Amino acid sequence: MVPFRDVAQPGSAPASGAGGPGFKSPRPDNMKKGHEKVERQRHKELFSALLSLKNAEECQKFLDDLCTPAELQAISDRWHVARLLEKKIPYRQVYEQSGVSTATITRVARCLLKGVGGYRLLLSRLHRK
Protein backbone atom coordinates (compact mmCIF):
# COMPACT_ATOMS: atom_id res chain seq x y z
CA MET A 1 0.00 0.00 0.00
CA VAL A 2 1.33 3.42 -0.96
CA PRO A 3 0.80 5.95 1.81
CA PHE A 4 -1.06 9.14 0.93
CA ARG A 5 0.78 12.34 1.68
CA ASP A 6 -0.61 14.27 4.66
CA VAL A 7 -3.21 11.61 5.42
CA ALA A 8 -2.97 9.49 8.55
CA GLN A 9 -2.47 5.83 7.76
CA PRO A 10 -4.29 3.01 9.54
CA GLY A 11 -2.51 2.16 12.76
CA SER A 12 -0.54 5.38 12.81
CA ALA A 13 -0.87 7.98 15.52
CA PRO A 14 -0.41 11.67 14.86
CA ALA A 15 2.66 13.18 16.47
CA SER A 16 0.81 16.35 17.48
CA GLY A 17 -2.63 17.82 17.05
CA ALA A 18 -5.50 16.04 15.39
CA GLY A 19 -3.72 15.41 12.12
CA GLY A 20 -0.09 15.57 13.15
CA PRO A 21 2.54 18.11 12.15
CA GLY A 22 2.08 19.54 8.68
CA PHE A 23 -1.35 17.96 8.34
CA LYS A 24 -3.42 19.60 5.62
CA SER A 25 -7.14 19.08 5.90
CA PRO A 26 -8.73 17.51 2.83
CA ARG A 27 -11.55 20.02 3.26
CA PRO A 28 -11.12 23.09 1.04
CA ASP A 29 -10.55 26.37 2.88
CA ASN A 30 -13.87 27.72 1.61
CA MET A 31 -15.61 24.86 3.43
CA LYS A 32 -13.88 25.74 6.69
CA LYS A 33 -14.67 29.44 6.56
CA GLY A 34 -17.77 31.22 5.46
CA HIS A 35 -19.91 28.23 4.57
CA GLU A 36 -22.10 28.21 7.63
CA LYS A 37 -25.13 28.19 5.33
CA VAL A 38 -24.03 24.88 3.81
CA GLU A 39 -23.42 23.40 7.25
CA ARG A 40 -26.79 24.62 8.52
CA GLN A 41 -28.44 22.97 5.51
CA ARG A 42 -26.63 19.70 6.23
CA HIS A 43 -27.76 19.90 9.84
CA LYS A 44 -31.37 20.46 8.76
CA GLU A 45 -31.16 17.44 6.47
CA LEU A 46 -29.90 15.32 9.37
CA PHE A 47 -32.62 16.63 11.69
CA SER A 48 -35.27 15.84 9.06
CA ALA A 49 -33.87 12.33 8.67
CA LEU A 50 -34.05 11.82 12.45
CA LEU A 51 -37.64 13.07 12.53
CA SER A 52 -38.62 10.57 9.84
CA LEU A 53 -37.70 7.62 12.07
CA LYS A 54 -40.82 5.85 13.26
CA ASN A 55 -39.67 4.05 16.41
CA ALA A 56 -36.76 3.28 18.73
CA GLU A 57 -35.68 0.29 16.62
CA GLU A 58 -35.34 2.44 13.49
CA CYS A 59 -33.51 5.08 15.52
CA GLN A 60 -31.08 2.46 16.84
CA LYS A 61 -30.37 1.14 13.34
CA PHE A 62 -29.76 4.63 11.99
CA LEU A 63 -27.52 5.71 14.87
CA ASP A 64 -25.59 2.42 14.75
CA ASP A 65 -24.79 3.15 11.10
CA LEU A 66 -24.20 6.87 11.60
CA CYS A 67 -22.06 6.83 14.74
CA THR A 68 -18.99 4.94 15.83
CA PRO A 69 -19.50 2.86 18.97
CA ALA A 70 -17.54 5.50 20.93
CA GLU A 71 -19.69 8.35 19.58
CA LEU A 72 -22.90 6.52 20.44
CA GLN A 73 -21.54 5.73 23.91
CA ALA A 74 -20.66 9.40 24.46
CA ILE A 75 -24.16 10.49 23.41
CA SER A 76 -25.86 7.92 25.64
CA ASP A 77 -23.54 8.84 28.54
CA ARG A 78 -24.55 12.50 28.24
CA TRP A 79 -28.22 11.62 28.17
CA HIS A 80 -27.81 9.38 31.23
CA VAL A 81 -25.98 12.17 33.08
CA ALA A 82 -28.69 14.69 32.14
CA ARG A 83 -31.36 12.42 33.60
CA LEU A 84 -29.39 11.96 36.83
CA LEU A 85 -28.66 15.67 37.20
CA GLU A 86 -32.29 16.51 36.58
CA LYS A 87 -33.11 14.38 39.63
CA LYS A 88 -30.80 16.70 41.62
CA ILE A 89 -28.28 13.92 42.25
CA PRO A 90 -24.96 15.45 43.39
CA TYR A 91 -22.09 15.46 40.90
CA ARG A 92 -20.03 12.99 42.95
CA GLN A 93 -22.86 10.46 42.96
CA VAL A 94 -23.45 11.00 39.24
CA TYR A 95 -19.76 10.28 38.69
CA GLU A 96 -19.90 7.15 40.86
CA GLN A 97 -23.11 5.86 39.28
CA SER A 98 -22.26 6.60 35.68
CA GLY A 99 -18.48 6.30 35.43
CA VAL A 100 -18.58 9.35 33.17
CA SER A 101 -15.79 11.89 33.47
CA THR A 102 -16.30 14.94 35.64
CA ALA A 103 -15.68 17.09 32.54
CA THR A 104 -18.67 15.48 30.80
CA ILE A 105 -20.82 15.86 33.91
CA THR A 106 -19.90 19.55 34.12
CA ARG A 107 -20.59 20.05 30.41
CA VAL A 108 -24.04 18.48 30.67
CA ALA A 109 -24.80 20.49 33.82
CA ARG A 110 -23.81 23.70 32.04
CA CYS A 111 -26.13 22.82 29.15
CA LEU A 112 -28.96 22.14 31.58
CA LEU A 113 -28.43 25.56 33.17
CA LYS A 114 -27.40 27.74 30.24
CA GLY A 115 -27.93 25.68 27.10
CA VAL A 116 -30.54 26.19 24.39
CA GLY A 117 -33.05 23.93 26.13
CA GLY A 118 -32.72 20.67 24.25
CA TYR A 119 -32.14 18.49 27.29
CA ARG A 120 -34.92 20.23 29.22
CA LEU A 121 -37.37 19.84 26.34
CA LEU A 122 -36.92 16.08 26.15
CA LEU A 123 -36.78 15.60 29.91
CA SER A 124 -40.10 17.44 30.31
CA ARG A 125 -41.69 15.40 27.51
CA LEU A 126 -40.61 12.17 29.15
CA HIS A 127 -42.16 13.28 32.45
CA ARG A 128 -45.52 13.83 30.74
CA LYS A 129 -45.68 10.23 29.52
PDB file of C-alpha atoms in Angstrom:
ATOM      1  CA  MET A   1       0.000   0.000   0.000  1.00  0.00           C
ATOM      2  CA  VAL A   2       1.334   3.418  -0.964  1.00  0.00           C
ATOM      3  CA  PRO A   3       0.797   5.951   1.814  1.00  0.00           C
ATOM      4  CA  PHE A   4      -1.057   9.138   0.933  1.00  0.00           C
ATOM      5  CA  ARG A   5       0.781  12.337   1.678  1.00  0.00           C
ATOM      6  CA  ASP A   6      -0.607  14.269   4.656  1.00  0.00           C
ATOM      7  CA  VAL A   7      -3.208  11.614   5.423  1.00  0.00           C
ATOM      8  CA  ALA A   8      -2.967   9.491   8.551  1.00  0.00           C
ATOM      9  CA  GLN A   9      -2.469   5.829   7.763  1.00  0.00           C
ATOM     10  CA  PRO A  10      -4.289   3.011   9.545  1.00  0.00           C
ATOM     11  CA  GLY A  11      -2.508   2.156  12.755  1.00  0.00           C
ATOM     12  CA  SER A  12      -0.535   5.376  12.809  1.00  0.00           C
ATOM     13  CA  ALA A  13      -0.865   7.984  15.518  1.00  0.00           C
ATOM     14  CA  PRO A  14      -0.407  11.674  14.856  1.00  0.00           C
ATOM     15  CA  ALA A  15       2.660  13.180  16.472  1.00  0.00           C
ATOM     16  CA  SER A  16       0.814  16.346  17.479  1.00  0.00           C
ATOM     17  CA  GLY A  17      -2.625  17.820  17.046  1.00  0.00           C
ATOM     18  CA  ALA A  18      -5.502  16.040  15.394  1.00  0.00           C
ATOM     19  CA  GLY A  19      -3.722  15.410  12.124  1.00  0.00           C
ATOM     20  CA  GLY A  20      -0.089  15.575  13.149  1.00  0.00           C
ATOM     21  CA  PRO A  21       2.539  18.112  12.146  1.00  0.00           C
ATOM     22  CA  GLY A  22       2.078  19.541   8.683  1.00  0.00           C
ATOM     23  CA  PHE A  23      -1.354  17.965   8.336  1.00  0.00           C
ATOM     24  CA  LYS A  24      -3.420  19.604   5.619  1.00  0.00           C
ATOM     25  CA  SER A  25      -7.138  19.082   5.900  1.00  0.00           C
ATOM     26  CA  PRO A  26      -8.728  17.514   2.827  1.00  0.00           C
ATOM     27  CA  ARG A  27     -11.548  20.025   3.256  1.00  0.00           C
ATOM     28  CA  PRO A  28     -11.116  23.091   1.037  1.00  0.00           C
ATOM     29  CA  ASP A  29     -10.554  26.367   2.879  1.00  0.00           C
ATOM     30  CA  ASN A  30     -13.865  27.724   1.614  1.00  0.00           C
ATOM     31  CA  MET A  31     -15.612  24.857   3.425  1.00  0.00           C
ATOM     32  CA  LYS A  32     -13.882  25.735   6.686  1.00  0.00           C
ATOM     33  CA  LYS A  33     -14.668  29.439   6.564  1.00  0.00           C
ATOM     34  CA  GLY A  34     -17.772  31.223   5.463  1.00  0.00           C
ATOM     35  CA  HIS A  35     -19.906  28.228   4.570  1.00  0.00           C
ATOM     36  CA  GLU A  36     -22.095  28.210   7.629  1.00  0.00           C
ATOM     37  CA  LYS A  37     -25.129  28.194   5.330  1.00  0.00           C
ATOM     38  CA  VAL A  38     -24.031  24.879   3.814  1.00  0.00           C
ATOM     39  CA  GLU A  39     -23.420  23.398   7.254  1.00  0.00           C
ATOM     40  CA  ARG A  40     -26.794  24.623   8.516  1.00  0.00           C
ATOM     41  CA  GLN A  41     -28.441  22.968   5.508  1.00  0.00           C
ATOM     42  CA  ARG A  42     -26.635  19.695   6.226  1.00  0.00           C
ATOM     43  CA  HIS A  43     -27.759  19.903   9.844  1.00  0.00           C
ATOM     44  CA  LYS A  44     -31.372  20.465   8.758  1.00  0.00           C
ATOM     45  CA  GLU A  45     -31.159  17.437   6.472  1.00  0.00           C
ATOM     46  CA  LEU A  46     -29.904  15.318   9.365  1.00  0.00           C
ATOM     47  CA  PHE A  47     -32.621  16.628  11.687  1.00  0.00           C
ATOM     48  CA  SER A  48     -35.271  15.845   9.064  1.00  0.00           C
ATOM     49  CA  ALA A  49     -33.868  12.334   8.668  1.00  0.00           C
ATOM     50  CA  LEU A  50     -34.053  11.824  12.446  1.00  0.00           C
ATOM     51  CA  LEU A  51     -37.637  13.073  12.526  1.00  0.00           C
ATOM     52  CA  SER A  52     -38.624  10.572   9.841  1.00  0.00           C
ATOM     53  CA  LEU A  53     -37.695   7.623  12.068  1.00  0.00           C
ATOM     54  CA  LYS A  54     -40.825   5.846  13.265  1.00  0.00           C
ATOM     55  CA  ASN A  55     -39.675   4.051  16.412  1.00  0.00           C
ATOM     56  CA  ALA A  56     -36.758   3.278  18.731  1.00  0.00           C
ATOM     57  CA  GLU A  57     -35.677   0.295  16.623  1.00  0.00           C
ATOM     58  CA  GLU A  58     -35.341   2.443  13.488  1.00  0.00           C
ATOM     59  CA  CYS A  59     -33.512   5.077  15.519  1.00  0.00           C
ATOM     60  CA  GLN A  60     -31.085   2.464  16.837  1.00  0.00           C
ATOM     61  CA  LYS A  61     -30.373   1.142  13.338  1.00  0.00           C
ATOM     62  CA  PHE A  62     -29.758   4.635  11.986  1.00  0.00           C
ATOM     63  CA  LEU A  63     -27.518   5.711  14.866  1.00  0.00           C
ATOM     64  CA  ASP A  64     -25.595   2.420  14.752  1.00  0.00           C
ATOM     65  CA  ASP A  65     -24.787   3.150  11.104  1.00  0.00           C
ATOM     66  CA  LEU A  66     -24.196   6.866  11.598  1.00  0.00           C
ATOM     67  CA  CYS A  67     -22.056   6.830  14.735  1.00  0.00           C
ATOM     68  CA  THR A  68     -18.992   4.945  15.826  1.00  0.00           C
ATOM     69  CA  PRO A  69     -19.499   2.862  18.972  1.00  0.00           C
ATOM     70  CA  ALA A  70     -17.536   5.500  20.933  1.00  0.00           C
ATOM     71  CA  GLU A  71     -19.692   8.353  19.584  1.00  0.00           C
ATOM     72  CA  LEU A  72     -22.898   6.519  20.442  1.00  0.00           C
ATOM     73  CA  GLN A  73     -21.543   5.727  23.908  1.00  0.00           C
ATOM     74  CA  ALA A  74     -20.664   9.403  24.455  1.00  0.00           C
ATOM     75  CA  ILE A  75     -24.163  10.494  23.414  1.00  0.00           C
ATOM     76  CA  SER A  76     -25.860   7.917  25.641  1.00  0.00           C
ATOM     77  CA  ASP A  77     -23.538   8.839  28.543  1.00  0.00           C
ATOM     78  CA  ARG A  78     -24.545  12.504  28.237  1.00  0.00           C
ATOM     79  CA  TRP A  79     -28.221  11.621  28.172  1.00  0.00           C
ATOM     80  CA  HIS A  80     -27.807   9.376  31.231  1.00  0.00           C
ATOM     81  CA  VAL A  81     -25.983  12.169  33.080  1.00  0.00           C
ATOM     82  CA  ALA A  82     -28.687  14.690  32.144  1.00  0.00           C
ATOM     83  CA  ARG A  83     -31.362  12.415  33.597  1.00  0.00           C
ATOM     84  CA  LEU A  84     -29.388  11.959  36.827  1.00  0.00           C
ATOM     85  CA  LEU A  85     -28.657  15.675  37.201  1.00  0.00           C
ATOM     86  CA  GLU A  86     -32.286  16.506  36.578  1.00  0.00           C
ATOM     87  CA  LYS A  87     -33.109  14.382  39.634  1.00  0.00           C
ATOM     88  CA  LYS A  88     -30.799  16.696  41.623  1.00  0.00           C
ATOM     89  CA  ILE A  89     -28.281  13.918  42.249  1.00  0.00           C
ATOM     90  CA  PRO A  90     -24.957  15.446  43.393  1.00  0.00           C
ATOM     91  CA  TYR A  91     -22.089  15.456  40.899  1.00  0.00           C
ATOM     92  CA  ARG A  92     -20.029  12.987  42.948  1.00  0.00           C
ATOM     93  CA  GLN A  93     -22.861  10.455  42.962  1.00  0.00           C
ATOM     94  CA  VAL A  94     -23.450  10.999  39.241  1.00  0.00           C
ATOM     95  CA  TYR A  95     -19.764  10.281  38.694  1.00  0.00           C
ATOM     96  CA  GLU A  96     -19.897   7.151  40.859  1.00  0.00           C
ATOM     97  CA  GLN A  97     -23.115   5.857  39.281  1.00  0.00           C
ATOM     98  CA  SER A  98     -22.258   6.599  35.676  1.00  0.00           C
ATOM     99  CA  GLY A  99     -18.485   6.295  35.435  1.00  0.00           C
ATOM    100  CA  VAL A 100     -18.584   9.346  33.165  1.00  0.00           C
ATOM    101  CA  SER A 101     -15.786  11.894  33.470  1.00  0.00           C
ATOM    102  CA  THR A 102     -16.304  14.945  35.645  1.00  0.00           C
ATOM    103  CA  ALA A 103     -15.683  17.087  32.538  1.00  0.00           C
ATOM    104  CA  THR A 104     -18.668  15.480  30.801  1.00  0.00           C
ATOM    105  CA  ILE A 105     -20.823  15.863  33.911  1.00  0.00           C
ATOM    106  CA  THR A 106     -19.904  19.550  34.120  1.00  0.00           C
ATOM    107  CA  ARG A 107     -20.586  20.054  30.408  1.00  0.00           C
ATOM    108  CA  VAL A 108     -24.037  18.485  30.669  1.00  0.00           C
ATOM    109  CA  ALA A 109     -24.802  20.492  33.820  1.00  0.00           C
ATOM    110  CA  ARG A 110     -23.806  23.700  32.036  1.00  0.00           C
ATOM    111  CA  CYS A 111     -26.131  22.815  29.145  1.00  0.00           C
ATOM    112  CA  LEU A 112     -28.963  22.141  31.578  1.00  0.00           C
ATOM    113  CA  LEU A 113     -28.426  25.560  33.165  1.00  0.00           C
ATOM    114  CA  LYS A 114     -27.400  27.738  30.242  1.00  0.00           C
ATOM    115  CA  GLY A 115     -27.933  25.683  27.096  1.00  0.00           C
ATOM    116  CA  VAL A 116     -30.537  26.192  24.393  1.00  0.00           C
ATOM    117  CA  GLY A 117     -33.053  23.933  26.134  1.00  0.00           C
ATOM    118  CA  GLY A 118     -32.722  20.666  24.254  1.00  0.00           C
ATOM    119  CA  TYR A 119     -32.135  18.492  27.293  1.00  0.00           C
ATOM    120  CA  ARG A 120     -34.918  20.234  29.225  1.00  0.00           C
ATOM    121  CA  LEU A 121     -37.368  19.839  26.343  1.00  0.00           C
ATOM    122  CA  LEU A 122     -36.920  16.079  26.145  1.00  0.00           C
ATOM    123  CA  LEU A 123     -36.782  15.604  29.909  1.00  0.00           C
ATOM    124  CA  SER A 124     -40.099  17.441  30.309  1.00  0.00           C
ATOM    125  CA  ARG A 125     -41.691  15.396  27.514  1.00  0.00           C
ATOM    126  CA  LEU A 126     -40.613  12.166  29.151  1.00  0.00           C
ATOM    127  CA  HIS A 127     -42.160  13.279  32.451  1.00  0.00           C
ATOM    128  CA  ARG A 128     -45.517  13.834  30.740  1.00  0.00           C
ATOM    129  CA  LYS A 129     -45.679  10.233  29.515  1.00  0.00           C
TER     130      LYS A 129
END
